[in-house]
Amino acid sequence: MIRVQIPATSANLGPGFDCLGMALELYNIIEMVPGSRGLTIEVSGEGASDIPRDESNLVYQAAGRVFRQAGYTPTGMKLRLFNQIPVARGLGSSTSAIVGGIIAANLLTGGGLSIKDIISLAASIEGHADNVAPAVLGGIVVSVQADDRIKSLKIKSPQGLRCVVAVPDYPLATRASREVLPNQVSFQDAVFNVGRTALLVAALQQGDLSLLGTAMEDRLHQAFRSSLIPGLKKVLAAAKLAGARGVTLSGAGPAIIAFADSNLELIAKVMGDTLRQNGVKSRVLILKPSPVGARALEVK
Ligand code: HSE
């Protein structure tokens, strides 16, 4: 039996569209047990009523890619999924399924894939590496695609950094959230984001939270997505007023993530209240960045 734990992730961190992400201390656990026949999938926790129990299951699909590469044909398989990561909210639930399936299958077939192979394979399934790389490596990760490989580098999370995450009660598919984005942006807006992404990486690296307000601003995606998240602009402003250092949409949304080192309860309250005033029910989580990425808890 193989048991793997995978962290939630938040991508973009504001301006770093498709290239920045961080792991959070909220985990899914996948158990993979090779069996004599058939496929059995049990799901508990987040998504228990919706996640497919057949061969279309994302964990199974991702594992299948590794099995085919390794020339392994399982006669049967049992998967048990214990989910803490809210599904389709911008917190990397699909990434966790892909990364977990790949790592479990890799362990089952003798570990032929390196960490870099795992990141590149997972990113090719997911479509981008910004959630995948921190899910595998932990911490905050910069990643870019170069030809068919992913180049990534981990930054340690600043000490004392906490994340206040408002999770709306409705799902938003990443595809739908990308459909509202323009095909072209202005040179000025590209420059705006390049500068802030660079500043954000430097600020995080040096633990200078005072720069996050400016460094987490974005002009490439958030404003276009605000029609999909009622009250987004107001939540961003309210969280900052309550003491957040920076605040942004988490990945493709609809979750909204604030970075802070104090006033956590107040920030959580105003984010939830502001969403409610805009007709959106939500729950608010206070999370630490996860220094560790996906890891095997048991291999036997
Ligand atoms: N960067 C992606 C997006 C989400 O904003 O559409 C996570 O991969």
mmCIF file of C-alpha atoms and ligand atoms in Angstrom:
data_model
loop_
_atom_site.group_PDB
_atom_site.id
_atom_site.type_symbol
_atom_site.label_atom_id
_atom_site.label_comp_id
_atom_site.label_asym_id
_atom_site.label_seq_id
_atom_site.Cartn_x
_atom_site.Cartn_y
_atom_site.Cartn_z
ATOM 1 C CA MET A 1 0.000 0.000 0.000
ATOM 2 C CA ILE A 2 1.209 3.475 -0.865
ATOM 3 C CA ARG A 3 0.012 6.540 1.061
ATOM 4 C CA VAL A 4 0.868 9.999 -0.272
ATOM 5 C CA GLN A 5 0.104 13.436 1.194
ATOM 6 C CA ILE A 6 -0.195 16.453 -1.124
ATOM 7 C CA PRO A 7 -0.568 20.115 -0.045
ATOM 8 C CA ALA A 8 -3.107 22.633 -1.312
ATOM 9 C CA THR A 9 -1.608 25.389 -3.439
ATOM 10 C CA SER A 10 -2.367 28.966 -4.390
ATOM 11 C CA ALA A 11 -1.203 30.047 -7.853
ATOM 12 C CA ASN A 12 -0.333 33.434 -9.378
ATOM 13 C CA LEU A 13 0.054 35.254 -6.002
ATOM 14 C CA GLY A 14 -1.263 38.301 -7.854
ATOM 15 C CA PRO A 15 0.974 39.294 -10.767
ATOM 16 C CA GLY A 16 2.800 35.974 -11.328
ATOM 17 C CA PHE A 17 0.247 34.574 -13.741
ATOM 18 C CA ASP A 18 0.982 30.893 -14.505
ATOM 19 C CA CYS A 19 4.494 31.139 -12.992
ATOM 20 C CA LEU A 20 4.231 31.663 -9.196
ATOM 21 C CA GLY A 21 2.603 29.477 -6.572
ATOM 22 C CA MET A 22 2.817 28.478 -2.929
ATOM 23 C CA ALA A 23 1.986 25.366 -0.949
ATOM 24 C CA LEU A 24 -0.416 25.632 2.002
ATOM 25 C CA GLU A 25 -0.787 23.550 5.159
ATOM 26 C CA LEU A 26 -3.992 21.851 4.021
ATOM 27 C CA TYR A 27 -3.619 18.370 2.612
ATOM 28 C CA ASN A 28 -5.209 15.615 0.584
ATOM 29 C CA ILE A 29 -4.124 12.044 1.251
ATOM 30 C CA ILE A 30 -4.220 9.335 -1.395
ATOM 31 C CA GLU A 31 -3.919 5.632 -0.673
ATOM 32 C CA MET A 32 -3.188 3.318 -3.592
ATOM 33 C CA VAL A 33 -3.501 -0.425 -3.100
ATOM 34 C CA PRO A 34 -2.844 -2.725 -6.052
ATOM 35 C CA GLY A 35 -5.453 -5.500 -6.004
ATOM 36 C CA SER A 36 -6.471 -8.611 -7.857
ATOM 37 C CA ARG A 37 -9.260 -7.204 -10.032
ATOM 38 C CA GLY A 38 -11.271 -4.150 -10.955
ATOM 39 C CA LEU A 39 -11.130 -0.547 -9.788
ATOM 40 C CA THR A 40 -12.554 0.611 -6.449
ATOM 41 C CA ILE A 41 -12.421 4.287 -5.473
ATOM 42 C CA GLU A 42 -13.528 5.617 -2.091
ATOM 43 C CA VAL A 43 -13.666 9.354 -1.455
ATOM 44 C CA SER A 44 -14.181 11.110 1.860
ATOM 45 C CA GLY A 45 -14.086 14.806 2.783
ATOM 46 C CA GLU A 46 -14.120 17.554 0.165
ATOM 47 C CA GLY A 47 -15.771 16.563 -3.115
ATOM 48 C CA ALA A 48 -17.021 13.246 -1.698
ATOM 49 C CA SER A 49 -20.367 13.610 -3.464
ATOM 50 C CA ASP A 50 -18.972 14.725 -6.864
ATOM 51 C CA ILE A 51 -15.592 13.131 -7.521
ATOM 52 C CA PRO A 52 -15.856 10.308 -10.098
ATOM 53 C CA ARG A 53 -15.344 6.744 -8.827
ATOM 54 C CA ASP A 54 -14.629 5.275 -12.265
ATOM 55 C CA GLU A 55 -11.711 5.300 -14.689
ATOM 56 C CA SER A 56 -12.254 9.004 -15.405
ATOM 57 C CA ASN A 57 -11.012 9.791 -11.865
ATOM 58 C CA LEU A 58 -8.070 12.205 -12.130
ATOM 59 C CA VAL A 59 -5.873 10.321 -9.643
ATOM 60 C CA TYR A 60 -6.400 7.129 -11.635
ATOM 61 C CA GLN A 61 -5.829 8.903 -14.972
ATOM 62 C CA ALA A 62 -2.556 10.451 -13.783
ATOM 63 C CA ALA A 63 -1.386 7.133 -12.318
ATOM 64 C CA GLY A 64 -2.195 5.489 -15.655
ATOM 65 C CA ARG A 65 0.292 7.774 -17.432
ATOM 66 C CA VAL A 66 3.059 6.499 -15.141
ATOM 67 C CA PHE A 67 1.969 2.862 -15.450
ATOM 68 C CA ARG A 68 2.079 3.104 -19.267
ATOM 69 C CA GLN A 69 5.537 4.730 -19.235
ATOM 70 C CA ALA A 70 6.775 2.010 -16.866
ATOM 71 C CA GLY A 71 5.173 -0.791 -18.893
ATOM 72 C CA TYR A 72 3.106 -1.862 -15.877
ATOM 73 C CA THR A 73 -0.449 -3.129 -16.209
ATOM 74 C CA PRO A 74 -2.215 -3.357 -12.851
ATOM 75 C CA THR A 75 -4.752 -6.167 -12.721
ATOM 76 C CA GLY A 76 -6.773 -4.281 -10.141
ATOM 77 C CA MET A 77 -6.561 -1.222 -7.952
ATOM 78 C CA LYS A 78 -8.107 0.336 -4.865
ATOM 79 C CA LEU A 79 -7.854 4.086 -4.329
ATOM 80 C CA ARG A 80 -8.841 5.826 -1.102
ATOM 81 C CA LEU A 81 -8.958 9.617 -1.203
ATOM 82 C CA PHE A 82 -9.114 11.646 2.019
ATOM 83 C CA ASN A 83 -9.669 15.217 0.869
ATOM 84 C CA GLN A 84 -9.231 18.450 2.804
ATOM 85 C CA ILE A 85 -8.700 20.701 -0.233
ATOM 86 C CA PRO A 86 -11.935 22.337 -1.460
ATOM 87 C CA VAL A 87 -12.675 21.284 -5.051
ATOM 88 C CA ALA A 88 -12.640 23.777 -7.959
ATOM 89 C CA ARG A 89 -12.033 26.805 -5.717
ATOM 90 C CA GLY A 90 -8.542 27.872 -6.862
ATOM 91 C CA LEU A 91 -6.631 25.889 -4.222
ATOM 92 C CA GLY A 92 -5.042 23.215 -6.390
ATOM 93 C CA SER A 93 -7.405 20.291 -5.810
ATOM 94 C CA SER A 94 -6.948 18.926 -9.346
ATOM 95 C CA THR A 95 -3.188 19.422 -9.074
ATOM 96 C CA SER A 96 -3.201 17.407 -5.846
ATOM 97 C CA ALA A 97 -5.014 14.557 -7.604
ATOM 98 C CA ILE A 98 -2.567 14.595 -10.533
ATOM 99 C CA VAL A 99 0.582 14.931 -8.416
ATOM 100 C CA GLY A 100 -0.638 12.338 -5.894
ATOM 101 C CA GLY A 101 -1.571 9.849 -8.617
ATOM 102 C CA ILE A 102 1.802 10.258 -10.332
ATOM 103 C CA ILE A 103 3.850 9.952 -7.127
ATOM 104 C CA ALA A 104 1.915 6.925 -5.843
ATOM 105 C CA ALA A 105 2.177 5.180 -9.221
ATOM 106 C CA ASN A 106 5.876 6.049 -9.445
ATOM 107 C CA LEU A 107 6.510 4.474 -6.031
ATOM 108 C CA LEU A 108 4.493 1.409 -7.018
ATOM 109 C CA THR A 109 6.526 0.926 -10.202
ATOM 110 C CA GLY A 110 9.981 1.359 -8.694
ATOM 111 C CA GLY A 111 10.515 5.127 -8.653
ATOM 112 C CA GLY A 112 11.826 5.613 -12.190
ATOM 113 C CA LEU A 113 10.673 9.245 -12.349
ATOM 114 C CA SER A 114 12.806 12.023 -10.851
ATOM 115 C CA ILE A 115 11.272 15.046 -9.080
ATOM 116 C CA LYS A 116 11.790 17.054 -12.285
ATOM 117 C CA ASP A 117 10.098 14.321 -14.343
ATOM 118 C CA ILE A 118 7.156 14.332 -11.927
ATOM 119 C CA ILE A 119 6.756 18.122 -12.190
ATOM 120 C CA SER A 120 6.969 18.096 -15.990
ATOM 121 C CA LEU A 121 4.532 15.179 -16.369
ATOM 122 C CA ALA A 122 2.046 16.716 -13.907
ATOM 123 C CA ALA A 123 2.288 20.110 -15.635
ATOM 124 C CA SER A 124 1.658 18.504 -19.035
ATOM 125 C CA ILE A 125 -1.576 17.007 -17.663
ATOM 126 C CA GLU A 126 -2.640 20.126 -15.729
ATOM 127 C CA GLY A 127 -1.691 22.592 -18.483
ATOM 128 C CA HIS A 128 0.535 24.866 -16.355
ATOM 129 C CA ALA A 129 3.090 24.360 -13.610
ATOM 130 C CA ASP A 130 2.236 27.148 -11.149
ATOM 131 C CA ASN A 131 0.266 24.845 -8.822
ATOM 132 C CA VAL A 132 2.153 21.679 -9.698
ATOM 133 C CA ALA A 133 5.659 22.840 -8.740
ATOM 134 C CA PRO A 134 4.800 23.981 -5.166
ATOM 135 C CA ALA A 135 2.575 20.916 -4.691
ATOM 136 C CA VAL A 136 5.663 18.777 -5.378
ATOM 137 C CA LEU A 137 8.380 20.945 -3.792
ATOM 138 C CA GLY A 138 6.538 22.844 -1.018
ATOM 139 C CA GLY A 139 7.214 26.505 -0.168
ATOM 140 C CA ILE A 140 6.891 29.220 -2.787
ATOM 141 C CA VAL A 141 8.011 28.230 -6.272
ATOM 142 C CA VAL A 142 8.768 30.115 -9.474
ATOM 143 C CA SER A 143 8.312 27.922 -12.538
ATOM 144 C CA VAL A 144 8.394 28.411 -16.281
ATOM 145 C CA GLN A 145 7.992 26.130 -19.266
ATOM 146 C CA ALA A 146 11.084 25.787 -21.471
ATOM 147 C CA ASP A 147 10.411 23.536 -24.484
ATOM 148 C CA ASP A 148 8.699 20.504 -22.972
ATOM 149 C CA ARG A 149 10.346 20.792 -19.542
ATOM 150 C CA ILE A 150 9.543 22.873 -16.485
ATOM 151 C CA LYS A 151 12.311 24.910 -14.880
ATOM 152 C CA SER A 152 11.491 25.709 -11.272
ATOM 153 C CA LEU A 153 13.125 27.213 -8.222
ATOM 154 C CA LYS A 154 11.850 27.201 -4.643
ATOM 155 C CA ILE A 155 11.917 30.219 -2.333
ATOM 156 C CA LYS A 156 11.542 29.758 1.413
ATOM 157 C CA SER A 157 8.331 31.339 2.746
ATOM 158 C CA PRO A 158 8.937 34.437 4.896
ATOM 159 C CA GLN A 159 8.831 33.721 8.617
ATOM 160 C CA GLY A 160 5.521 34.597 10.256
ATOM 161 C CA LEU A 161 3.621 34.775 6.960
ATOM 162 C CA ARG A 162 0.046 33.553 7.259
ATOM 163 C CA CYS A 163 -2.649 33.173 4.633
ATOM 164 C CA VAL A 164 -6.289 34.087 5.177
ATOM 165 C CA VAL A 165 -8.295 32.314 2.496
ATOM 166 C CA ALA A 166 -11.954 33.086 1.797
ATOM 167 C CA VAL A 167 -13.501 30.138 -0.024
ATOM 168 C CA PRO A 168 -16.830 30.916 -1.754
ATOM 169 C CA ASP A 169 -19.467 28.176 -1.653
ATOM 170 C CA TYR A 170 -19.563 27.759 -5.440
ATOM 171 C CA PRO A 171 -17.065 26.061 -7.774
ATOM 172 C CA LEU A 172 -15.370 27.788 -10.701
ATOM 173 C CA ALA A 173 -13.649 25.695 -13.360
ATOM 174 C CA THR A 174 -10.206 27.015 -14.329
ATOM 175 C CA ARG A 175 -11.194 26.702 -17.996
ATOM 176 C CA ALA A 176 -14.207 28.995 -17.473
ATOM 177 C CA SER A 177 -12.057 31.451 -15.547
ATOM 178 C CA ARG A 178 -9.505 31.534 -18.403
ATOM 179 C CA GLU A 179 -12.198 32.065 -21.036
ATOM 180 C CA VAL A 180 -12.853 35.596 -19.762
ATOM 181 C CA LEU A 181 -9.202 36.616 -20.267
ATOM 182 C CA PRO A 182 -8.227 38.728 -23.283
ATOM 183 C CA ASN A 183 -6.012 37.387 -26.096
ATOM 184 C CA GLN A 184 -3.808 40.459 -25.922
ATOM 185 C CA VAL A 185 -2.787 42.927 -23.233
ATOM 186 C CA SER A 186 -1.158 46.319 -23.566
ATOM 187 C CA PHE A 187 2.598 46.776 -23.345
ATOM 188 C CA GLN A 188 2.071 48.981 -20.264
ATOM 189 C CA ASP A 189 0.083 46.285 -18.469
ATOM 190 C CA ALA A 190 2.707 43.649 -19.321
ATOM 191 C CA VAL A 191 5.419 45.928 -17.908
ATOM 192 C CA PHE A 192 3.270 46.561 -14.818
ATOM 193 C CA ASN A 193 3.108 42.819 -14.096
ATOM 194 C CA VAL A 194 6.735 42.030 -14.974
ATOM 195 C CA GLY A 195 7.954 44.624 -12.463
ATOM 196 C CA ARG A 196 5.605 43.533 -9.710
ATOM 197 C CA THR A 197 6.366 39.832 -10.202
ATOM 198 C CA ALA A 198 10.078 40.563 -9.894
ATOM 199 C CA LEU A 199 9.493 42.755 -6.820
ATOM 200 C CA LEU A 200 7.278 40.084 -5.242
ATOM 201 C CA VAL A 201 9.908 37.368 -5.650
ATOM 202 C CA ALA A 202 12.605 39.642 -4.185
ATOM 203 C CA ALA A 203 10.340 40.730 -1.299
ATOM 204 C CA LEU A 204 9.381 37.143 -0.431
ATOM 205 C CA GLN A 205 12.992 36.013 -0.695
ATOM 206 C CA GLN A 206 14.096 38.746 1.720
ATOM 207 C CA GLY A 207 11.050 38.414 3.981
ATOM 208 C CA ASP A 208 10.053 42.049 3.380
ATOM 209 C CA LEU A 209 6.262 41.898 3.793
ATOM 210 C CA SER A 210 5.928 45.705 3.647
ATOM 211 C CA LEU A 211 6.290 45.572 -0.150
ATOM 212 C CA LEU A 212 3.527 43.024 -0.752
ATOM 213 C CA GLY A 213 0.750 45.626 -1.123
ATOM 214 C CA THR A 214 2.406 46.933 -4.281
ATOM 215 C CA ALA A 215 4.122 43.707 -5.325
ATOM 216 C CA MET A 216 0.880 41.686 -5.401
ATOM 217 C CA GLU A 217 -0.971 44.078 -7.726
ATOM 218 C CA ASP A 218 -1.997 42.670 -11.094
ATOM 219 C CA ARG A 219 -3.305 43.844 -14.441
ATOM 220 C CA LEU A 220 -3.259 40.596 -16.443
ATOM 221 C CA HIS A 221 -6.161 38.582 -15.055
ATOM 222 C CA GLN A 222 -7.914 39.735 -11.893
ATOM 223 C CA ALA A 223 -10.031 42.583 -13.245
ATOM 224 C CA PHE A 224 -11.256 40.399 -16.125
ATOM 225 C CA ARG A 225 -12.314 37.724 -13.653
ATOM 226 C CA SER A 226 -14.136 40.036 -11.279
ATOM 227 C CA SER A 227 -17.461 39.356 -13.050
ATOM 228 C CA LEU A 228 -17.110 35.724 -11.885
ATOM 229 C CA ILE A 229 -16.500 36.654 -8.238
ATOM 230 C CA PRO A 230 -19.115 39.138 -6.972
ATOM 231 C CA GLY A 231 -17.529 41.655 -4.624
ATOM 232 C CA LEU A 232 -13.913 40.724 -5.488
ATOM 233 C CA LYS A 233 -12.703 44.326 -5.660
ATOM 234 C CA LYS A 234 -14.403 45.174 -2.365
ATOM 235 C CA VAL A 235 -12.929 42.115 -0.619
ATOM 236 C CA LEU A 236 -9.428 43.064 -1.809
ATOM 237 C CA ALA A 237 -9.862 46.579 -0.422
ATOM 238 C CA ALA A 238 -11.499 45.452 2.847
ATOM 239 C CA ALA A 239 -8.784 42.887 3.607
ATOM 240 C CA LYS A 240 -6.076 45.514 3.114
ATOM 241 C CA LEU A 241 -7.920 47.973 5.366
ATOM 242 C CA ALA A 242 -8.125 45.255 8.021
ATOM 243 C CA GLY A 243 -4.350 44.839 7.938
ATOM 244 C CA ALA A 244 -3.521 42.378 5.136
ATOM 245 C CA ARG A 245 -0.082 42.975 3.593
ATOM 246 C CA GLY A 246 -1.315 41.863 0.172
ATOM 247 C CA VAL A 247 -4.446 40.205 -1.164
ATOM 248 C CA THR A 248 -5.350 38.553 -4.434
ATOM 249 C CA LEU A 249 -7.461 35.972 -6.200
ATOM 250 C CA SER A 250 -6.146 32.465 -5.422
ATOM 251 C CA GLY A 251 -5.258 30.829 -8.736
ATOM 252 C CA ALA A 252 -8.184 31.064 -11.126
ATOM 253 C CA GLY A 253 -10.542 31.678 -8.163
ATOM 254 C CA PRO A 254 -13.074 31.896 -6.761
ATOM 255 C CA ALA A 255 -11.075 31.727 -3.483
ATOM 256 C CA ILE A 256 -9.400 34.963 -2.393
ATOM 257 C CA ILE A 257 -6.138 34.853 -0.430
ATOM 258 C CA ALA A 258 -4.710 37.531 1.863
ATOM 259 C CA PHE A 259 -1.114 37.506 3.095
ATOM 260 C CA ALA A 260 -0.711 38.814 6.635
ATOM 261 C CA ASP A 261 1.393 38.595 9.767
ATOM 262 C CA SER A 262 -1.159 40.019 12.247
ATOM 263 C CA ASN A 263 -4.893 40.815 12.575
ATOM 264 C CA LEU A 264 -5.718 37.405 11.102
ATOM 265 C CA GLU A 265 -9.137 37.011 12.743
ATOM 266 C CA LEU A 266 -10.192 40.533 11.755
ATOM 267 C CA ILE A 267 -9.069 40.019 8.147
ATOM 268 C CA ALA A 268 -10.960 36.701 8.055
ATOM 269 C CA LYS A 269 -14.102 38.391 9.371
ATOM 270 C CA VAL A 270 -14.099 41.292 6.923
ATOM 271 C CA MET A 271 -13.407 39.022 3.963
ATOM 272 C CA GLY A 272 -16.324 36.743 4.865
ATOM 273 C CA ASP A 273 -18.609 39.689 5.697
ATOM 274 C CA THR A 274 -17.800 41.535 2.473
ATOM 275 C CA LEU A 275 -18.475 38.456 0.352
ATOM 276 C CA ARG A 276 -21.777 37.949 2.182
ATOM 277 C CA GLN A 277 -22.767 41.577 1.574
ATOM 278 C CA ASN A 278 -22.249 40.811 -2.118
ATOM 279 C CA GLY A 279 -24.457 37.738 -1.996
ATOM 280 C CA VAL A 280 -21.687 35.124 -1.700
ATOM 281 C CA LYS A 281 -21.591 32.581 1.118
ATOM 282 C CA SER A 282 -18.096 31.514 2.063
ATOM 283 C CA ARG A 283 -15.927 29.928 4.716
ATOM 284 C CA VAL A 284 -12.623 31.464 5.700
ATOM 285 C CA LEU A 285 -9.501 29.432 6.502
ATOM 286 C CA ILE A 286 -6.364 30.697 8.225
ATOM 287 C CA LEU A 287 -3.437 28.665 6.920
ATOM 288 C CA LYS A 288 0.329 28.567 7.145
ATOM 289 C CA PRO A 289 2.472 28.141 4.045
ATOM 290 C CA SER A 290 3.548 24.502 3.769
ATOM 291 C CA PRO A 291 7.328 24.152 3.720
ATOM 292 C CA VAL A 292 6.947 20.567 2.515
ATOM 293 C CA GLY A 293 5.547 19.356 -0.764
ATOM 294 C CA ALA A 294 3.989 16.021 -1.643
ATOM 295 C CA ARG A 295 5.522 13.108 0.240
ATOM 296 C CA ALA A 296 5.031 9.443 0.836
ATOM 297 C CA LEU A 297 3.670 8.715 4.317
ATOM 298 C CA GLU A 298 3.787 4.959 3.853
ATOM 299 C CA VAL A 299 5.185 2.523 1.309
ATOM 300 C CA LYS A 300 4.728 -1.169 2.074
HETATM 301 N N1 HSE B 1 -2.591 30.255 -13.256
HETATM 302 C C1 HSE B 1 -3.865 29.629 -13.521
HETATM 303 C C2 HSE B 1 -4.876 30.689 -13.877
HETATM 304 C C3 HSE B 1 -4.432 28.880 -12.366
HETATM 305 O O1 HSE B 1 -4.871 31.750 -13.236
HETATM 306 O O2 HSE B 1 -5.699 30.458 -14.761
HETATM 307 C C4 HSE B 1 -3.620 27.802 -11.780
HETATM 308 O O3 HSE B 1 -2.929 27.001 -12.651
#
